[in-house]
Amino acid sequence: MDNLIDLIRSAEKNKVCIGHFNVSDSIVLKAIFESAKELTVPVIIGTSEGEAGFIGRDLASAMVQRLRSENKFPIFLNSDHTHSLEEVKKAVDAGYDAIIFDASKLSFEENIKQTKDAVEYIKSKSENILVEGELGYLGDSSKLLKELPKNLAINSEDLTKPEEAAIFVKETKIDLFAPAVGSMHGMLMLADKEGKANSVPRPLNIKRISEIKNTVKTPLVLHGGSGTSDEDFVAAIDAGINIIHINTEIRVAWKNALESSLLTNKDEIAPYKILKPSFEGVKSVVKSRLQLFNKLV
Ligand code: G3H
Ligand code: ZN
């Protein structure tokens, strides 16, 4: 089976994209795995520090490795937005396939310094673990938001600059690069005339993606995928994005299905029955995103 970097490079060559989806339990993991398996496309599972703290890094790693070996299927585990060397060490010890070292809130110089240290540490433990670095502010967490986060990179002067991207990638020696190109973590929900909250898509700066790609020539990762329009996703992939992260959309599908499951079956107490609609809801979101990312529709 191909390793993760080979799969990313082949996605890059074929102008398709690998989907990255977050989990904090085995049910969402199974839903993502089944979606990818039905479409026979590679997939990356992510755990943020919070999600990893809930599920446990060893358990997450054991499950993903087992799904991979038992099914001979390209499913990989990424330590998403890892902010400290201490958490990096835990991810390395647990056997993660990739780690995002996220010092994006620090100054440009400090981000380079800390990311470089993280790369050196990770590669000293295993050359096979991929390391991603992030430059630019994308908001904080995968939530439903009533307003845009302060300091979010929106205008072209706030987005990641190709010249800085080039220095960052060269100095840190990262394998994968996450720039700020207009997306953000979470989904902006605004009320319409009837008072119903609707997602307001975040426009991506496709030109900036192309400029960065032409400058750094490193696989690019788009964070904050939830709430992006299909047209922007396709254009972003054509412009050089190779991995797309989706989390909020999964959380929304999971919670909405759980709420209606509890309301419609008030006497039910079996978790596997209560959670079945959440499993199906997540599976359907992931499947439609994977179809789009892999140009299967
Ligand atoms: O790392 C996780 C993602 O970037 C998810 O962002 O919740 O906006 O889909 P999202
Ligand atoms: Zn992210």
PDB file of C-alpha atoms and ligand atoms in Angstrom:
ATOM      1  CA  MET A   1       0.000   0.000   0.000  1.00  0.00           C
ATOM      2  CA  ASP A   2       1.183   3.531  -0.791  1.00  0.00           C
ATOM      3  CA  ASN A   3       2.288   5.657   2.136  1.00  0.00           C
ATOM      4  CA  LEU A   4       0.639   8.978   2.916  1.00  0.00           C
ATOM      5  CA  ILE A   5       3.095  11.270   1.125  1.00  0.00           C
ATOM      6  CA  ASP A   6       2.851   9.179  -2.072  1.00  0.00           C
ATOM      7  CA  LEU A   7      -0.946   9.403  -1.937  1.00  0.00           C
ATOM      8  CA  ILE A   8      -0.777  13.169  -1.435  1.00  0.00           C
ATOM      9  CA  ARG A   9       1.625  13.511  -4.369  1.00  0.00           C
ATOM     10  CA  SER A  10      -0.612  11.399  -6.570  1.00  0.00           C
ATOM     11  CA  ALA A  11      -3.677  13.486  -5.559  1.00  0.00           C
ATOM     12  CA  GLU A  12      -1.617  16.560  -6.494  1.00  0.00           C
ATOM     13  CA  LYS A  13      -0.797  15.081  -9.889  1.00  0.00           C
ATOM     14  CA  ASN A  14      -4.409  14.065 -10.578  1.00  0.00           C
ATOM     15  CA  LYS A  15      -5.844  17.414  -9.368  1.00  0.00           C
ATOM     16  CA  VAL A  16      -7.966  15.757  -6.694  1.00  0.00           C
ATOM     17  CA  CYS A  17      -7.815  16.172  -2.957  1.00  0.00           C
ATOM     18  CA  ILE A  18      -7.652  13.949   0.167  1.00  0.00           C
ATOM     19  CA  GLY A  19     -10.377  14.569   2.756  1.00  0.00           C
ATOM     20  CA  HIS A  20      -9.388  15.069   6.416  1.00  0.00           C
ATOM     21  CA  PHE A  21     -12.149  14.588   9.008  1.00  0.00           C
ATOM     22  CA  ASN A  22     -12.022  14.931  12.793  1.00  0.00           C
ATOM     23  CA  VAL A  23     -13.165  12.350  15.316  1.00  0.00           C
ATOM     24  CA  SER A  24     -13.550  12.056  19.057  1.00  0.00           C
ATOM     25  CA  ASP A  25     -15.195   8.625  19.147  1.00  0.00           C
ATOM     26  CA  SER A  26     -15.219   5.276  17.370  1.00  0.00           C
ATOM     27  CA  ILE A  27     -18.679   5.809  15.808  1.00  0.00           C
ATOM     28  CA  VAL A  28     -17.669   8.874  13.804  1.00  0.00           C
ATOM     29  CA  LEU A  29     -14.438   7.084  12.891  1.00  0.00           C
ATOM     30  CA  LYS A  30     -16.425   4.109  11.561  1.00  0.00           C
ATOM     31  CA  ALA A  31     -18.758   6.416   9.590  1.00  0.00           C
ATOM     32  CA  ILE A  32     -15.776   8.150   7.927  1.00  0.00           C
ATOM     33  CA  PHE A  33     -14.023   4.865   7.216  1.00  0.00           C
ATOM     34  CA  GLU A  34     -17.138   3.334   5.621  1.00  0.00           C
ATOM     35  CA  SER A  35     -17.688   6.417   3.425  1.00  0.00           C
ATOM     36  CA  ALA A  36     -14.110   6.325   2.155  1.00  0.00           C
ATOM     37  CA  LYS A  37     -14.192   2.560   1.664  1.00  0.00           C
ATOM     38  CA  GLU A  38     -17.416   2.678  -0.350  1.00  0.00           C
ATOM     39  CA  LEU A  39     -15.813   5.257  -2.652  1.00  0.00           C
ATOM     40  CA  THR A  40     -12.361   3.603  -2.528  1.00  0.00           C
ATOM     41  CA  VAL A  41     -10.569   6.861  -1.825  1.00  0.00           C
ATOM     42  CA  PRO A  42      -7.844   7.511   0.773  1.00  0.00           C
ATOM     43  CA  VAL A  43      -8.829   9.404   3.899  1.00  0.00           C
ATOM     44  CA  ILE A  44      -7.143  11.144   6.835  1.00  0.00           C
ATOM     45  CA  ILE A  45      -8.570  11.071  10.360  1.00  0.00           C
ATOM     46  CA  GLY A  46      -7.721  14.007  12.628  1.00  0.00           C
ATOM     47  CA  THR A  47      -7.805  14.489  16.367  1.00  0.00           C
ATOM     48  CA  SER A  48      -7.351  17.967  17.801  1.00  0.00           C
ATOM     49  CA  GLU A  49      -5.798  18.241  21.265  1.00  0.00           C
ATOM     50  CA  GLY A  50      -9.311  18.305  22.774  1.00  0.00           C
ATOM     51  CA  GLU A  51     -10.549  15.372  20.698  1.00  0.00           C
ATOM     52  CA  ALA A  52      -7.386  13.371  21.441  1.00  0.00           C
ATOM     53  CA  GLY A  53      -7.808  14.059  25.152  1.00  0.00           C
ATOM     54  CA  PHE A  54     -11.309  12.607  25.008  1.00  0.00           C
ATOM     55  CA  ILE A  55     -10.774   9.500  22.870  1.00  0.00           C
ATOM     56  CA  GLY A  56      -7.160   8.881  23.944  1.00  0.00           C
ATOM     57  CA  ARG A  57      -4.251   9.022  21.517  1.00  0.00           C
ATOM     58  CA  ASP A  58      -3.327   5.341  21.901  1.00  0.00           C
ATOM     59  CA  LEU A  59      -6.873   4.171  21.243  1.00  0.00           C
ATOM     60  CA  ALA A  60      -7.316   6.454  18.218  1.00  0.00           C
ATOM     61  CA  SER A  61      -4.024   5.233  16.785  1.00  0.00           C
ATOM     62  CA  ALA A  62      -4.760   1.545  17.465  1.00  0.00           C
ATOM     63  CA  MET A  63      -8.174   1.806  15.763  1.00  0.00           C
ATOM     64  CA  VAL A  64      -6.885   3.587  12.671  1.00  0.00           C
ATOM     65  CA  GLN A  65      -3.910   1.221  12.322  1.00  0.00           C
ATOM     66  CA  ARG A  66      -6.231  -1.778  12.676  1.00  0.00           C
ATOM     67  CA  LEU A  67      -8.670  -0.468  10.059  1.00  0.00           C
ATOM     68  CA  ARG A  68      -5.696   0.083   7.739  1.00  0.00           C
ATOM     69  CA  SER A  69      -4.067  -3.320   8.174  1.00  0.00           C
ATOM     70  CA  GLU A  70      -7.198  -5.446   8.365  1.00  0.00           C
ATOM     71  CA  ASN A  71      -8.771  -3.856   5.288  1.00  0.00           C
ATOM     72  CA  LYS A  72      -5.535  -3.018   3.467  1.00  0.00           C
ATOM     73  CA  PHE A  73      -7.068   0.429   3.173  1.00  0.00           C
ATOM     74  CA  PRO A  74      -5.336   3.859   3.011  1.00  0.00           C
ATOM     75  CA  ILE A  75      -6.645   5.455   6.210  1.00  0.00           C
ATOM     76  CA  PHE A  76      -4.203   7.604   8.225  1.00  0.00           C
ATOM     77  CA  LEU A  77      -4.159   9.473  11.536  1.00  0.00           C
ATOM     78  CA  ASN A  78      -3.144  13.112  11.936  1.00  0.00           C
ATOM     79  CA  SER A  79      -2.523  15.041  15.154  1.00  0.00           C
ATOM     80  CA  ASP A  80      -4.490  18.176  14.263  1.00  0.00           C
ATOM     81  CA  HIS A  81      -3.453  21.650  15.547  1.00  0.00           C
ATOM     82  CA  THR A  82      -0.807  20.439  17.990  1.00  0.00           C
ATOM     83  CA  HIS A  83       0.375  23.482  19.914  1.00  0.00           C
ATOM     84  CA  SER A  84       3.208  22.221  22.127  1.00  0.00           C
ATOM     85  CA  LEU A  85       6.212  19.941  21.918  1.00  0.00           C
ATOM     86  CA  GLU A  86       4.749  17.968  24.814  1.00  0.00           C
ATOM     87  CA  GLU A  87       1.645  17.092  22.738  1.00  0.00           C
ATOM     88  CA  VAL A  88       3.864  16.405  19.708  1.00  0.00           C
ATOM     89  CA  LYS A  89       5.761  13.827  21.772  1.00  0.00           C
ATOM     90  CA  LYS A  90       2.513  12.125  22.808  1.00  0.00           C
ATOM     91  CA  ALA A  91       1.412  11.897  19.155  1.00  0.00           C
ATOM     92  CA  VAL A  92       4.781  10.484  18.073  1.00  0.00           C
ATOM     93  CA  ASP A  93       4.705   7.906  20.880  1.00  0.00           C
ATOM     94  CA  ALA A  94       1.148   6.877  20.009  1.00  0.00           C
ATOM     95  CA  GLY A  95       2.164   6.200  16.391  1.00  0.00           C
ATOM     96  CA  TYR A  96       0.405   9.021  14.503  1.00  0.00           C
ATOM     97  CA  ASP A  97       1.132   9.204  10.762  1.00  0.00           C
ATOM     98  CA  ALA A  98       1.185  13.008  10.582  1.00  0.00           C
ATOM     99  CA  ILE A  99       1.355  15.975  12.946  1.00  0.00           C
ATOM    100  CA  ILE A 100       0.375  19.605  12.463  1.00  0.00           C
ATOM    101  CA  PHE A 101       2.555  21.809  14.590  1.00  0.00           C
ATOM    102  CA  ASP A 102       0.486  24.967  14.981  1.00  0.00           C
ATOM    103  CA  ALA A 103       2.335  28.018  16.205  1.00  0.00           C
ATOM    104  CA  SER A 104       0.353  30.291  13.889  1.00  0.00           C
ATOM    105  CA  LYS A 105      -0.666  32.651  16.670  1.00  0.00           C
ATOM    106  CA  LEU A 106       2.963  33.548  17.351  1.00  0.00           C
ATOM    107  CA  SER A 107       5.076  36.061  15.459  1.00  0.00           C
ATOM    108  CA  PHE A 108       6.459  35.014  12.072  1.00  0.00           C
ATOM    109  CA  GLU A 109       9.961  34.538  13.551  1.00  0.00           C
ATOM    110  CA  GLU A 110       8.751  32.582  16.605  1.00  0.00           C
ATOM    111  CA  ASN A 111       6.465  30.443  14.438  1.00  0.00           C
ATOM    112  CA  ILE A 112       9.452  29.528  12.245  1.00  0.00           C
ATOM    113  CA  LYS A 113      11.641  28.769  15.263  1.00  0.00           C
ATOM    114  CA  GLN A 114       9.130  26.565  17.090  1.00  0.00           C
ATOM    115  CA  THR A 115       7.945  24.769  13.926  1.00  0.00           C
ATOM    116  CA  LYS A 116      11.569  24.068  13.000  1.00  0.00           C
ATOM    117  CA  ASP A 117      12.206  22.561  16.452  1.00  0.00           C
ATOM    118  CA  ALA A 118       9.087  20.408  16.128  1.00  0.00           C
ATOM    119  CA  VAL A 119      10.154  19.163  12.673  1.00  0.00           C
ATOM    120  CA  GLU A 120      13.629  18.297  13.975  1.00  0.00           C
ATOM    121  CA  TYR A 121      12.210  16.398  16.939  1.00  0.00           C
ATOM    122  CA  ILE A 122       9.610  14.484  14.887  1.00  0.00           C
ATOM    123  CA  LYS A 123      12.038  13.547  12.113  1.00  0.00           C
ATOM    124  CA  SER A 124      14.625  12.405  14.677  1.00  0.00           C
ATOM    125  CA  LYS A 125      12.014   9.882  15.860  1.00  0.00           C
ATOM    126  CA  SER A 126      10.711   8.843  12.433  1.00  0.00           C
ATOM    127  CA  GLU A 127      11.360  10.153   8.935  1.00  0.00           C
ATOM    128  CA  ASN A 128       7.964   8.729   7.927  1.00  0.00           C
ATOM    129  CA  ILE A 129       5.820  11.011  10.070  1.00  0.00           C
ATOM    130  CA  LEU A 130       4.649  13.957   7.961  1.00  0.00           C
ATOM    131  CA  VAL A 131       4.852  17.399   9.542  1.00  0.00           C
ATOM    132  CA  GLU A 132       2.584  20.298   8.633  1.00  0.00           C
ATOM    133  CA  GLY A 133       3.150  23.931   9.551  1.00  0.00           C
ATOM    134  CA  GLU A 134       0.650  26.777   9.553  1.00  0.00           C
ATOM    135  CA  LEU A 135       1.075  30.445   8.693  1.00  0.00           C
ATOM    136  CA  GLY A 136      -1.789  32.931   9.062  1.00  0.00           C
ATOM    137  CA  TYR A 137      -4.803  33.152  11.357  1.00  0.00           C
ATOM    138  CA  LEU A 138      -7.819  30.955  10.570  1.00  0.00           C
ATOM    139  CA  GLY A 139      -9.972  31.373  13.671  1.00  0.00           C
ATOM    140  CA  ASP A 140     -10.085  29.012  16.604  1.00  0.00           C
ATOM    141  CA  SER A 141     -12.487  26.129  16.850  1.00  0.00           C
ATOM    142  CA  SER A 142     -15.021  24.120  14.896  1.00  0.00           C
ATOM    143  CA  LYS A 143     -18.141  25.884  16.158  1.00  0.00           C
ATOM    144  CA  LEU A 144     -21.249  27.633  14.859  1.00  0.00           C
ATOM    145  CA  LEU A 145     -20.466  31.360  14.999  1.00  0.00           C
ATOM    146  CA  LYS A 146     -22.712  34.419  15.103  1.00  0.00           C
ATOM    147  CA  GLU A 147     -19.936  36.740  13.935  1.00  0.00           C
ATOM    148  CA  LEU A 148     -16.528  36.485  12.297  1.00  0.00           C
ATOM    149  CA  PRO A 149     -13.602  36.032  14.734  1.00  0.00           C
ATOM    150  CA  LYS A 150     -11.535  39.161  15.344  1.00  0.00           C
ATOM    151  CA  ASN A 151      -8.203  39.226  13.463  1.00  0.00           C
ATOM    152  CA  LEU A 152      -9.415  36.628  10.958  1.00  0.00           C
ATOM    153  CA  ALA A 153      -7.440  36.871   7.720  1.00  0.00           C
ATOM    154  CA  ILE A 154      -9.992  38.127   5.187  1.00  0.00           C
ATOM    155  CA  ASN A 155      -8.460  40.935   3.122  1.00  0.00           C
ATOM    156  CA  SER A 156      -5.672  40.010   0.796  1.00  0.00           C
ATOM    157  CA  GLU A 157      -3.140  41.899   2.931  1.00  0.00           C
ATOM    158  CA  ASP A 158      -4.027  39.677   5.927  1.00  0.00           C
ATOM    159  CA  LEU A 159      -3.851  36.408   4.003  1.00  0.00           C
ATOM    160  CA  THR A 160      -0.626  34.404   3.871  1.00  0.00           C
ATOM    161  CA  LYS A 161       1.859  36.112   1.572  1.00  0.00           C
ATOM    162  CA  PRO A 162       3.676  33.973  -1.015  1.00  0.00           C
ATOM    163  CA  GLU A 163       7.085  35.499  -0.101  1.00  0.00           C
ATOM    164  CA  GLU A 164       6.606  34.705   3.609  1.00  0.00           C
ATOM    165  CA  ALA A 165       5.283  31.253   2.752  1.00  0.00           C
ATOM    166  CA  ALA A 166       8.466  30.556   0.792  1.00  0.00           C
ATOM    167  CA  ILE A 167      10.704  31.560   3.711  1.00  0.00           C
ATOM    168  CA  PHE A 168       8.560  29.604   6.198  1.00  0.00           C
ATOM    169  CA  VAL A 169       8.606  26.366   4.172  1.00  0.00           C
ATOM    170  CA  LYS A 170      12.328  26.618   3.404  1.00  0.00           C
ATOM    171  CA  GLU A 171      13.405  27.385   6.980  1.00  0.00           C
ATOM    172  CA  THR A 172      11.169  24.873   8.760  1.00  0.00           C
ATOM    173  CA  LYS A 173      11.494  21.993   6.244  1.00  0.00           C
ATOM    174  CA  ILE A 174       7.850  21.024   6.730  1.00  0.00           C
ATOM    175  CA  ASP A 175       6.270  18.403   4.452  1.00  0.00           C
ATOM    176  CA  LEU A 176       2.847  20.083   4.216  1.00  0.00           C
ATOM    177  CA  PHE A 177       1.856  23.731   4.388  1.00  0.00           C
ATOM    178  CA  ALA A 178      -1.385  25.309   5.681  1.00  0.00           C
ATOM    179  CA  PRO A 179      -1.836  28.931   4.568  1.00  0.00           C
ATOM    180  CA  ALA A 180      -4.618  31.419   5.374  1.00  0.00           C
ATOM    181  CA  VAL A 181      -6.478  31.840   2.084  1.00  0.00           C
ATOM    182  CA  GLY A 182      -9.918  33.006   3.209  1.00  0.00           C
ATOM    183  CA  SER A 183     -11.383  29.994   5.018  1.00  0.00           C
ATOM    184  CA  MET A 184     -11.872  29.823   8.777  1.00  0.00           C
ATOM    185  CA  HIS A 185     -12.527  27.271  11.508  1.00  0.00           C
ATOM    186  CA  GLY A 186     -16.236  26.953  12.250  1.00  0.00           C
ATOM    187  CA  MET A 187     -19.260  28.132  10.294  1.00  0.00           C
ATOM    188  CA  LEU A 188     -20.748  31.598  10.262  1.00  0.00           C
ATOM    189  CA  MET A 189     -24.528  31.312  10.804  1.00  0.00           C
ATOM    190  CA  LEU A 190     -26.693  34.362  10.168  1.00  0.00           C
ATOM    191  CA  ALA A 191     -30.452  34.644  10.642  1.00  0.00           C
ATOM    192  CA  ASP A 192     -32.658  35.201   7.572  1.00  0.00           C
ATOM    193  CA  LYS A 193     -35.901  37.261   7.525  1.00  0.00           C
ATOM    194  CA  GLU A 194     -37.821  34.419   9.185  1.00  0.00           C
ATOM    195  CA  GLY A 195     -35.172  34.194  11.895  1.00  0.00           C
ATOM    196  CA  LYS A 196     -33.742  30.880  10.636  1.00  0.00           C
ATOM    197  CA  ALA A 197     -29.941  30.618  10.934  1.00  0.00           C
ATOM    198  CA  ASN A 198     -28.209  29.815   7.643  1.00  0.00           C
ATOM    199  CA  SER A 199     -24.565  29.122   6.895  1.00  0.00           C
ATOM    200  CA  VAL A 200     -22.818  31.993   5.107  1.00  0.00           C
ATOM    201  CA  PRO A 201     -20.084  30.534   2.859  1.00  0.00           C
ATOM    202  CA  ARG A 202     -16.563  31.921   3.306  1.00  0.00           C
ATOM    203  CA  PRO A 203     -15.081  32.924  -0.043  1.00  0.00           C
ATOM    204  CA  LEU A 204     -11.647  31.509  -0.810  1.00  0.00           C
ATOM    205  CA  ASN A 205      -8.963  33.565  -2.520  1.00  0.00           C
ATOM    206  CA  ILE A 206      -8.189  31.201  -5.383  1.00  0.00           C
ATOM    207  CA  LYS A 207      -5.598  33.522  -6.917  1.00  0.00           C
ATOM    208  CA  ARG A 208      -3.651  33.537  -3.635  1.00  0.00           C
ATOM    209  CA  ILE A 209      -3.743  29.729  -3.478  1.00  0.00           C
ATOM    210  CA  SER A 210      -2.189  29.564  -6.986  1.00  0.00           C
ATOM    211  CA  GLU A 211       0.449  32.167  -6.098  1.00  0.00           C
ATOM    212  CA  ILE A 212       1.440  30.289  -2.936  1.00  0.00           C
ATOM    213  CA  LYS A 213       1.481  26.936  -4.717  1.00  0.00           C
ATOM    214  CA  ASN A 214       3.676  28.294  -7.503  1.00  0.00           C
ATOM    215  CA  THR A 215       6.057  29.713  -4.913  1.00  0.00           C
ATOM    216  CA  VAL A 216       6.393  26.919  -2.349  1.00  0.00           C
ATOM    217  CA  LYS A 217       5.783  23.795  -4.488  1.00  0.00           C
ATOM    218  CA  THR A 218       4.805  21.932  -1.302  1.00  0.00           C
ATOM    219  CA  PRO A 219       1.508  20.086  -0.810  1.00  0.00           C
ATOM    220  CA  LEU A 220      -1.058  22.589   0.478  1.00  0.00           C
ATOM    221  CA  VAL A 221      -3.692  21.974   3.148  1.00  0.00           C
ATOM    222  CA  LEU A 222      -6.953  23.911   3.385  1.00  0.00           C
ATOM    223  CA  HIS A 223      -8.246  24.239   6.952  1.00  0.00           C
ATOM    224  CA  GLY A 224     -11.701  25.419   7.941  1.00  0.00           C
ATOM    225  CA  GLY A 225     -13.436  23.646   5.066  1.00  0.00           C
ATOM    226  CA  SER A 226     -16.929  23.604   6.594  1.00  0.00           C
ATOM    227  CA  GLY A 227     -19.287  26.086   4.973  1.00  0.00           C
ATOM    228  CA  THR A 228     -17.204  26.551   1.805  1.00  0.00           C
ATOM    229  CA  SER A 229     -19.103  26.452  -1.496  1.00  0.00           C
ATOM    230  CA  ASP A 230     -18.660  23.494  -3.844  1.00  0.00           C
ATOM    231  CA  GLU A 231     -17.439  25.852  -6.601  1.00  0.00           C
ATOM    232  CA  ASP A 232     -14.722  27.259  -4.348  1.00  0.00           C
ATOM    233  CA  PHE A 233     -13.620  23.758  -3.308  1.00  0.00           C
ATOM    234  CA  VAL A 234     -13.229  22.652  -6.920  1.00  0.00           C
ATOM    235  CA  ALA A 235     -11.376  25.854  -7.861  1.00  0.00           C
ATOM    236  CA  ALA A 236      -9.123  25.526  -4.773  1.00  0.00           C
ATOM    237  CA  ILE A 237      -8.206  21.952  -5.686  1.00  0.00           C
ATOM    238  CA  ASP A 238      -7.418  23.004  -9.252  1.00  0.00           C
ATOM    239  CA  ALA A 239      -5.279  25.835  -7.858  1.00  0.00           C
ATOM    240  CA  GLY A 240      -3.162  23.477  -5.727  1.00  0.00           C
ATOM    241  CA  ILE A 241      -4.922  22.400  -2.514  1.00  0.00           C
ATOM    242  CA  ASN A 242      -4.194  18.726  -1.774  1.00  0.00           C
ATOM    243  CA  ILE A 243      -5.870  18.078   1.604  1.00  0.00           C
ATOM    244  CA  ILE A 244      -9.106  19.632   2.914  1.00  0.00           C
ATOM    245  CA  HIS A 245     -10.147  19.645   6.586  1.00  0.00           C
ATOM    246  CA  ILE A 246     -13.813  19.299   7.570  1.00  0.00           C
ATOM    247  CA  ASN A 247     -14.993  19.223  11.165  1.00  0.00           C
ATOM    248  CA  THR A 248     -17.915  21.569  11.965  1.00  0.00           C
ATOM    249  CA  GLU A 249     -20.174  20.006   9.315  1.00  0.00           C
ATOM    250  CA  ILE A 250     -19.617  16.595  10.943  1.00  0.00           C
ATOM    251  CA  ARG A 251     -20.399  17.957  14.400  1.00  0.00           C
ATOM    252  CA  VAL A 252     -23.615  19.587  13.140  1.00  0.00           C
ATOM    253  CA  ALA A 253     -24.776  16.386  11.413  1.00  0.00           C
ATOM    254  CA  TRP A 254     -23.969  14.342  14.535  1.00  0.00           C
ATOM    255  CA  LYS A 255     -25.791  16.668  16.935  1.00  0.00           C
ATOM    256  CA  ASN A 256     -28.881  17.308  14.795  1.00  0.00           C
ATOM    257  CA  ALA A 257     -29.397  13.577  14.253  1.00  0.00           C
ATOM    258  CA  LEU A 258     -28.873  12.848  17.939  1.00  0.00           C
ATOM    259  CA  GLU A 259     -31.389  15.502  19.000  1.00  0.00           C
ATOM    260  CA  SER A 260     -34.069  14.164  16.704  1.00  0.00           C
ATOM    261  CA  SER A 261     -33.262  10.552  17.660  1.00  0.00           C
ATOM    262  CA  LEU A 262     -33.736  11.356  21.352  1.00  0.00           C
ATOM    263  CA  LEU A 263     -36.940  13.288  20.659  1.00  0.00           C
ATOM    264  CA  THR A 264     -38.543  10.660  18.442  1.00  0.00           C
ATOM    265  CA  ASN A 265     -37.630   7.653  20.590  1.00  0.00           C
ATOM    266  CA  LYS A 266     -37.995   8.999  24.093  1.00  0.00           C
ATOM    267  CA  ASP A 267     -38.017   5.531  25.732  1.00  0.00           C
ATOM    268  CA  GLU A 268     -34.991   4.191  23.889  1.00  0.00           C
ATOM    269  CA  ILE A 269     -31.915   3.606  26.055  1.00  0.00           C
ATOM    270  CA  ALA A 270     -29.699   1.443  23.799  1.00  0.00           C
ATOM    271  CA  PRO A 271     -26.766   3.600  22.664  1.00  0.00           C
ATOM    272  CA  TYR A 272     -26.359   1.698  19.410  1.00  0.00           C
ATOM    273  CA  LYS A 273     -29.973   2.478  18.489  1.00  0.00           C
ATOM    274  CA  ILE A 274     -29.928   6.096  19.688  1.00  0.00           C
ATOM    275  CA  LEU A 275     -26.668   6.798  17.847  1.00  0.00           C
ATOM    276  CA  LYS A 276     -27.515   5.086  14.549  1.00  0.00           C
ATOM    277  CA  PRO A 277     -28.964   8.297  12.977  1.00  0.00           C
ATOM    278  CA  SER A 278     -25.819  10.236  13.986  1.00  0.00           C
ATOM    279  CA  PHE A 279     -23.691   7.545  12.370  1.00  0.00           C
ATOM    280  CA  GLU A 280     -25.761   7.756   9.161  1.00  0.00           C
ATOM    281  CA  GLY A 281     -25.786  11.582   9.234  1.00  0.00           C
ATOM    282  CA  VAL A 282     -22.003  11.814   9.513  1.00  0.00           C
ATOM    283  CA  LYS A 283     -21.545   9.157   6.858  1.00  0.00           C
ATOM    284  CA  SER A 284     -23.672  11.082   4.403  1.00  0.00           C
ATOM    285  CA  VAL A 285     -21.811  14.406   4.982  1.00  0.00           C
ATOM    286  CA  VAL A 286     -18.415  12.731   4.628  1.00  0.00           C
ATOM    287  CA  LYS A 287     -19.436  10.816   1.540  1.00  0.00           C
ATOM    288  CA  SER A 288     -20.653  13.879  -0.308  1.00  0.00           C
ATOM    289  CA  ARG A 289     -17.490  15.824   0.596  1.00  0.00           C
ATOM    290  CA  LEU A 290     -15.277  12.916  -0.522  1.00  0.00           C
ATOM    291  CA  GLN A 291     -17.149  12.659  -3.826  1.00  0.00           C
ATOM    292  CA  LEU A 292     -16.570  16.344  -4.465  1.00  0.00           C
ATOM    293  CA  PHE A 293     -12.902  16.326  -3.348  1.00  0.00           C
ATOM    294  CA  ASN A 294     -12.158  13.310  -5.530  1.00  0.00           C
ATOM    295  CA  LYS A 295     -14.163  14.633  -8.478  1.00  0.00           C
ATOM    296  CA  LEU A 296     -16.485  11.628  -8.443  1.00  0.00           C
ATOM    297  CA  VAL A 297     -19.568  13.761  -9.131  1.00  0.00           C
TER     298      VAL A 297
HETATM  299  O1  G3H B   1      -8.456  21.275  11.559  1.00  0.00           O
HETATM  300  C1  G3H B   1      -9.706  21.228  11.440  1.00  0.00           C
HETATM  301  C2  G3H B   1     -10.371  21.987  10.422  1.00  0.00           C
HETATM  302  O2  G3H B   1      -9.623  22.965   9.863  1.00  0.00           O
HETATM  303  C3  G3H B   1     -11.838  22.037  10.442  1.00  0.00           C
HETATM  304  O3  G3H B   1     -12.432  23.274  10.135  1.00  0.00           O
HETATM  305  O4  G3H B   1     -14.534  22.974  11.423  1.00  0.00           O
HETATM  306  O5  G3H B   1     -14.310  24.752   9.719  1.00  0.00           O
HETATM  307  O6  G3H B   1     -14.463  22.387   9.036  1.00  0.00           O
HETATM  308  P1  G3H B   1     -14.026  23.353  10.075  1.00  0.00           P
HETATM  309 ZN    ZN B   2      -7.819  23.316  11.135  1.00  0.00          ZN
END
